[in-house]
Structure formats: structure tokens, C-alpha cells
PDB file of C-alpha atoms in Angstrom:
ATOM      1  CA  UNK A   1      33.164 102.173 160.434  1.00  0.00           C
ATOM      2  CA  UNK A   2      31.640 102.944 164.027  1.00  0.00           C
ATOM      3  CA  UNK A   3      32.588 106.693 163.607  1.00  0.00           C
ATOM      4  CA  UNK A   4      31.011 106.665 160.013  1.00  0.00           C
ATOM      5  CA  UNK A   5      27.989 105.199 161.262  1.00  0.00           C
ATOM      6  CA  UNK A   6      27.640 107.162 164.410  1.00  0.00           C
ATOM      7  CA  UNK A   7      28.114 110.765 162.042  1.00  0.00           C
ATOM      8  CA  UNK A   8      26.145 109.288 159.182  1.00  0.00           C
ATOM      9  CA  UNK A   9      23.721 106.852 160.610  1.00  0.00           C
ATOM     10  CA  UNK A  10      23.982 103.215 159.376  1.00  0.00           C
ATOM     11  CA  UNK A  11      21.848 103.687 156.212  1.00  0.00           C
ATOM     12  CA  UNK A  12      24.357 106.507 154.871  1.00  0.00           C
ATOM     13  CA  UNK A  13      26.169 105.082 151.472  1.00  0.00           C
ATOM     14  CA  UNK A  14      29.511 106.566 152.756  1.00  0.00           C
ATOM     15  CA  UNK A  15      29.072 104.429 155.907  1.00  0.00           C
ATOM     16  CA  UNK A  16      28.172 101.355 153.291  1.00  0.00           C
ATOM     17  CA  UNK A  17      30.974 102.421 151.272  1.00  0.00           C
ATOM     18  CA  UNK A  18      33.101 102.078 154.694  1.00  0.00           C
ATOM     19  CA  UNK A  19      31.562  98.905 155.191  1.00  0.00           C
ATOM     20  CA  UNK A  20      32.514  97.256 151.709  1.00  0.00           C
ATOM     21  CA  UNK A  21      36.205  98.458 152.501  1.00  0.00           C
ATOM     22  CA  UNK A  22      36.156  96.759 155.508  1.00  0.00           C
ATOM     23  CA  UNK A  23      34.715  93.465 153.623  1.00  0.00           C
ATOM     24  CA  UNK A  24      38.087  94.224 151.455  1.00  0.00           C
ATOM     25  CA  UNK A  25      40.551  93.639 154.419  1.00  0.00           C
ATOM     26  CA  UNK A  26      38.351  90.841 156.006  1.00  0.00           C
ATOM     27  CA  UNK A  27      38.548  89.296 152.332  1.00  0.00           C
ATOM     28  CA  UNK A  28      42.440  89.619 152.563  1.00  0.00           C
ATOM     29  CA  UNK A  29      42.607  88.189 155.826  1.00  0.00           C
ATOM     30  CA  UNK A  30      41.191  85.241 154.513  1.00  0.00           C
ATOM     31  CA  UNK A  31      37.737  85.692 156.990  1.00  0.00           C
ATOM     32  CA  UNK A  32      35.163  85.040 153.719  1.00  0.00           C
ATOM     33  CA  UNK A  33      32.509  84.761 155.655  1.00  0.00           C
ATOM     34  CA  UNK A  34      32.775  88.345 157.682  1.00  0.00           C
ATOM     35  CA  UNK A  35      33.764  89.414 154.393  1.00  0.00           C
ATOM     36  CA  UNK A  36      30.197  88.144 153.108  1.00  0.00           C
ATOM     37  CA  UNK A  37      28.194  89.170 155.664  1.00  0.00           C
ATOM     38  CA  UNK A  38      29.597  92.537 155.477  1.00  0.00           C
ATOM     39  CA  UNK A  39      29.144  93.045 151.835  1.00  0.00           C
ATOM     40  CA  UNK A  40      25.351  91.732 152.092  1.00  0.00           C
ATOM     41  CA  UNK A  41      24.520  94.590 154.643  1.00  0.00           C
ATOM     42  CA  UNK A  42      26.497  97.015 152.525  1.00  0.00           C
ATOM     43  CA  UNK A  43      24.163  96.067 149.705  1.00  0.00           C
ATOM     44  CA  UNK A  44      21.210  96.294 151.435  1.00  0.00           C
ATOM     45  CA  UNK A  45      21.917  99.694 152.477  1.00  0.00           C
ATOM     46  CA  UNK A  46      22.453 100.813 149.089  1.00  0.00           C
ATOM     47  CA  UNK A  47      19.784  99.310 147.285  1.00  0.00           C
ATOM     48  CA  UNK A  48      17.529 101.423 149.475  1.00  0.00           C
ATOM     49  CA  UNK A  49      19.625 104.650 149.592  1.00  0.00           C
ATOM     50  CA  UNK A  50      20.732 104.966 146.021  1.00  0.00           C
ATOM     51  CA  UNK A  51      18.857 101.941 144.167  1.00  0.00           C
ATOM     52  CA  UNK A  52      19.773  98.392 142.484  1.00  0.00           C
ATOM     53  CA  UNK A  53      21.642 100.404 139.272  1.00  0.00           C
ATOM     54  CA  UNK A  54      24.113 103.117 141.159  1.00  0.00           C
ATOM     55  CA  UNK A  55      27.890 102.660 140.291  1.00  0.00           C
ATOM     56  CA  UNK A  56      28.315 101.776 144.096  1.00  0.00           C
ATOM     57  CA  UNK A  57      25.522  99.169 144.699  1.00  0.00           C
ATOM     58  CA  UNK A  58      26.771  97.691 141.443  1.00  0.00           C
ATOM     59  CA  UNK A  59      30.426  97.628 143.153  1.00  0.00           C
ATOM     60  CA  UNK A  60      29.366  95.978 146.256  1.00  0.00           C
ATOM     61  CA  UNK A  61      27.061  93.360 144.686  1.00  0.00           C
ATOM     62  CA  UNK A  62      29.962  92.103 142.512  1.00  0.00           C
ATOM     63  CA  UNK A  63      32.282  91.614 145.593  1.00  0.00           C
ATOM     64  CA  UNK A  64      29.377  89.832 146.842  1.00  0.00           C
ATOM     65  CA  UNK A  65      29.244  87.772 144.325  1.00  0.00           C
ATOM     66  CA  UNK A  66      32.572  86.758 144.305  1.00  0.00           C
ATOM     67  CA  UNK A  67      32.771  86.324 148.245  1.00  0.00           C
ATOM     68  CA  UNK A  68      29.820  83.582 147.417  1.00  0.00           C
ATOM     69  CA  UNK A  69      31.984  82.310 144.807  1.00  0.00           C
ATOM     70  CA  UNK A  70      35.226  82.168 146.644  1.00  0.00           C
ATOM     71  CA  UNK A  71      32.424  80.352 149.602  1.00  0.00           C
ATOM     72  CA  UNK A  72      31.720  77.938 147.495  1.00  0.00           C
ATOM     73  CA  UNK A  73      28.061  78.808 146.715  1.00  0.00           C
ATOM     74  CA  UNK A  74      28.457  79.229 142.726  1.00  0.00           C
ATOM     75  CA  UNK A  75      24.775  78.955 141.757  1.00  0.00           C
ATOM     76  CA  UNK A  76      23.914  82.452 143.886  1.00  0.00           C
ATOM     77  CA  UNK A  77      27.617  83.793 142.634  1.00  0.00           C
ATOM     78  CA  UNK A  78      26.338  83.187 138.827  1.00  0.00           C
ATOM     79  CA  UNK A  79      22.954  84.607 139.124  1.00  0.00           C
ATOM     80  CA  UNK A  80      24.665  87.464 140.942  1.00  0.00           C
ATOM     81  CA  UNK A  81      27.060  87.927 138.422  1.00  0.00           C
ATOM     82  CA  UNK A  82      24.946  88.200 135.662  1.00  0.00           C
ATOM     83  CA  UNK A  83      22.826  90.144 136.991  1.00  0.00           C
ATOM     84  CA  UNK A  84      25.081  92.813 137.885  1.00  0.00           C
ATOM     85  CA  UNK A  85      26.874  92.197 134.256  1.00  0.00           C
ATOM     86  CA  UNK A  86      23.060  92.929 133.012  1.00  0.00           C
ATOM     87  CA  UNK A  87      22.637  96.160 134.839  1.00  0.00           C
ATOM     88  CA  UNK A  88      26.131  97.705 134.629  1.00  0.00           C
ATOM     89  CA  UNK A  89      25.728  97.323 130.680  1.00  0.00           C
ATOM     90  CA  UNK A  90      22.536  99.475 130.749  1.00  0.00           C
ATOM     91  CA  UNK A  91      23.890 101.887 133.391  1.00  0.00           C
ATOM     92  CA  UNK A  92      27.244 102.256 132.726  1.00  0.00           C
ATOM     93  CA  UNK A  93      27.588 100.865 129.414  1.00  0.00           C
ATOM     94  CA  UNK A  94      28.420  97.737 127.462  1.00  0.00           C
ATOM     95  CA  UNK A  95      32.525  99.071 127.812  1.00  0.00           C
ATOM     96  CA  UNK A  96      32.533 100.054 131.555  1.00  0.00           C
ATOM     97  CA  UNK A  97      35.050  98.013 133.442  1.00  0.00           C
ATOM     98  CA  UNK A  98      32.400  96.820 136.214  1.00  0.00           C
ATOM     99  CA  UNK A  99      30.314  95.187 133.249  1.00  0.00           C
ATOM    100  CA  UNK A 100      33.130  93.673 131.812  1.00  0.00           C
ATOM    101  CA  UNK A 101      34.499  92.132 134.873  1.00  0.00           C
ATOM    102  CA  UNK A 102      31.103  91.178 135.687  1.00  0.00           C
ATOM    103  CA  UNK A 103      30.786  89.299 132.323  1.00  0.00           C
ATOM    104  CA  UNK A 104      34.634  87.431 132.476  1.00  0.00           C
ATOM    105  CA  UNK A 105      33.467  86.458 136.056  1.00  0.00           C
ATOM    106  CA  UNK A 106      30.210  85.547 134.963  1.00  0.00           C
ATOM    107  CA  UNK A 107      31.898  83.088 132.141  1.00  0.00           C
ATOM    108  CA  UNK A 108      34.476  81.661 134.398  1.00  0.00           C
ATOM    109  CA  UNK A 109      31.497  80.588 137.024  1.00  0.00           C
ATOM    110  CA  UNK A 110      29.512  78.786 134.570  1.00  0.00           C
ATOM    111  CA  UNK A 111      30.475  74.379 134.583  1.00  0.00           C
ATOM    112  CA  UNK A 112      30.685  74.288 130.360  1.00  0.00           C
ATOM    113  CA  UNK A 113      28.939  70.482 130.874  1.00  0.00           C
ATOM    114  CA  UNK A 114      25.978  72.287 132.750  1.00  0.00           C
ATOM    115  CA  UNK A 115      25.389  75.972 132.061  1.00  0.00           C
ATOM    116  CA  UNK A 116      25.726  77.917 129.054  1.00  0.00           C
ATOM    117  CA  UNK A 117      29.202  79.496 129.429  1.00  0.00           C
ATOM    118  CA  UNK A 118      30.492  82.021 127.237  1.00  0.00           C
ATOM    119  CA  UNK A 119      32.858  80.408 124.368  1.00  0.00           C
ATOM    120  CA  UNK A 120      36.566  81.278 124.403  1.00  0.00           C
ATOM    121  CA  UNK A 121      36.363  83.735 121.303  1.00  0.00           C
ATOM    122  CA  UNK A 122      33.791  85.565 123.475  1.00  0.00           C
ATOM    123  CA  UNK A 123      35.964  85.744 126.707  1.00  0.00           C
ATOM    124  CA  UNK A 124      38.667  86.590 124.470  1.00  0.00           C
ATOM    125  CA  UNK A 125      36.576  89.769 123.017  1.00  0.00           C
ATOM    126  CA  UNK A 126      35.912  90.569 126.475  1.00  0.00           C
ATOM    127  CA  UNK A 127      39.500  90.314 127.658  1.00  0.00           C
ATOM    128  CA  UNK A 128      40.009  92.489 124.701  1.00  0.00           C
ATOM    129  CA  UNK A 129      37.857  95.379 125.911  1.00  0.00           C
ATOM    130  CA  UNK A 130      38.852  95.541 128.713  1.00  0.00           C
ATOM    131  CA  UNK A 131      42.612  95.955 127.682  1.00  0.00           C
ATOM    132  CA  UNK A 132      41.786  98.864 125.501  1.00  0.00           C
ATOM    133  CA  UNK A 133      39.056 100.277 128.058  1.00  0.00           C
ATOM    134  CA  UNK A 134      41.949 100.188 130.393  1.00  0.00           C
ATOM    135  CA  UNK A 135      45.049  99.294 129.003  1.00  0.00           C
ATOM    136  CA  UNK A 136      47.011  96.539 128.738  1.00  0.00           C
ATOM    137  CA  UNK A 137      48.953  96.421 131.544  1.00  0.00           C
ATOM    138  CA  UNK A 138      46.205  97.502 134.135  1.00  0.00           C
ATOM    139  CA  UNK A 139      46.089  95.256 137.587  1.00  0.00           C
ATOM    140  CA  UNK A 140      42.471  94.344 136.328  1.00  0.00           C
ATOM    141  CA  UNK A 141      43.366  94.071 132.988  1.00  0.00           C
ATOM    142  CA  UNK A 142      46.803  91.931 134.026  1.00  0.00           C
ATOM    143  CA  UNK A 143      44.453  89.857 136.836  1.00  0.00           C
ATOM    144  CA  UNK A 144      41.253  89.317 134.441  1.00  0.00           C
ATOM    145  CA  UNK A 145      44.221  87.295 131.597  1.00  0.00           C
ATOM    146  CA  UNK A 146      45.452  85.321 134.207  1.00  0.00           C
ATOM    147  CA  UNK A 147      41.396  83.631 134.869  1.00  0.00           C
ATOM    148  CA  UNK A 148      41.411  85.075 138.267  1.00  0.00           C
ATOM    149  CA  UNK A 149      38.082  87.112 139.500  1.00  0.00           C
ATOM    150  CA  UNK A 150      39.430  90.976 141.161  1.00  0.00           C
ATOM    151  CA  UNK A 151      37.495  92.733 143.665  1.00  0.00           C
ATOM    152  CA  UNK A 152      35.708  96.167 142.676  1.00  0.00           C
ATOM    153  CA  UNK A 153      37.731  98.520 144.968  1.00  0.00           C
ATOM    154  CA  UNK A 154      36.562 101.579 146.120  1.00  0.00           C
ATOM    155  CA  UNK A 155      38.122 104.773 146.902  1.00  0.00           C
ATOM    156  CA  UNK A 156      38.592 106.527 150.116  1.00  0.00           C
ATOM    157  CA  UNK A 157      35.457 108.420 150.670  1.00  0.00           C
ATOM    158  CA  UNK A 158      35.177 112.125 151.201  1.00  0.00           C
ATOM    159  CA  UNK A 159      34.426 112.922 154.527  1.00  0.00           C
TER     160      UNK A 159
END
């Protein structure tokens, strides 16, 4: 990341990009809140370099949401979540893989006593998309059945 930054400059997306990767191994290592902390400055960078509704910023703000999930802060996590479900749909579509993880995520926060969470034939038509969007046997696909929230990965950037 230092080598990004110091080439790029700190408010470069590839050196946010870097930065969410990073948040992916911290994440793994079980360190949530470095994790967090990460992904919030990755957002912040870009939201201001390439705007609330780019592919990437959607990305990073739906690891973010799950790092406050998996931190036990559920009400920003849902608000997050839908959010990002809201504005993937009208970027990337009502099909695209980010809005439809953002969507079974977004159901599986919500407490069915206190929220309006979706009902099971409308998780089910989600799980459904996204095994034709993907397939069936896709590690989202495959993760998203089993009730468990993936992280948005990223791919090595080209530098």
C-alpha cells in the first residue's frame, strides 16, 4: 500500500483499491476492526475520486457494511446495505451480482420481529438470480445458499 500511495498519492482509487485488499487479509486474520477502519478510508477516497455510484465505491461500501455487521453494529450495516443494494440496482442493474448480494445481505440483517425483512419467497427469487446471473455452483452463488454474507473481492490492479 505505501508504494501505491507514495506513486499515486493517497487519494488515487488504485491506492484505495490497494487499501480494500488489504482490509481483505486484515478481515481474514480475524483484525475486524483494522479491517473497518481500512475500508472506511478506502470509501472515503472513492466517493470523492470516482463518486457514491462507481462499481468500486459500491465494492468497498458493501465490505464495509459487512465489517460493521460482523462488529456487531447491525443498524449502520442495514442502512449500509440497502443503500448500496439501492444504488447498484440503478447503476449496475437490478441482475448485477453486487446488487444482489447487497439485497440477500440486506434481508439476512433485518430482526423479522423489528424491521421489515424480505420474506423467504423473496430471498429465494434472489438466491435464484443470482444462480443464473452466475451459475449455480459459483463461490458466491454456493456461499449466498448457505445464509452466509461474502466479501466483494477485487482484482489485482493494473499498475
Amino acid at each position: 500500500m505505501n508504494t501505491c500511495s507514495e506513486l499515486l498519492g493517497t487519494s488515487h482509487p488504485y491506492t484505495a483499491g490497494t487499501m480494500a485488499n488489504l482490509a481483505m487479509a486484515y478481515r481474514l486474520k480475524n483484525s475486524l476492526s483494522q479491517a473497518r477502519e481500512l475500508n472506511e478510508e478506502s470509501r472515503a477516497v472513492l466517493i470523492n475520486s470516482l463518486g457514491e455510484n462507481h462499481p468500486w465505491t459500491l465494492g468497498v461500501t458493501y465490505n464495509l457494511a459487512i465489517d460493521l455487521r460482523m462488529g456487531d453494529l447491525p443498524q449502520e450495516s442495514s442502512a449500509l446495505l440497502e443503500d448500496t443494494a439501492e444504488r447498484a440496482g440503478l447503476t449496475l442493474g437490478e441482475r448485477h451480482p453486487m446488487t444482489l448480494l447487497s439485497q440477500l445481505a440486506s434481508s439476512l440483517e433485518r430482526d423479522p420481529l423489528h424491521g421489515k425483512a424480505h420474506p423467504r419467497s423473496a430471498r429465494d427469487e434472489i438466491l435464484s438470480m443470482l444462480a443464473q446471473t452466475l451459475g449455480a455452483q459459483h463461490r458466491l452463488t454456493l456461499t449466498a445458499h448457505a445464509g452466509r454474507c461474502s466479501v466483494w473481492t477485487f482484482d489485482p490492479l493494473p499498475i
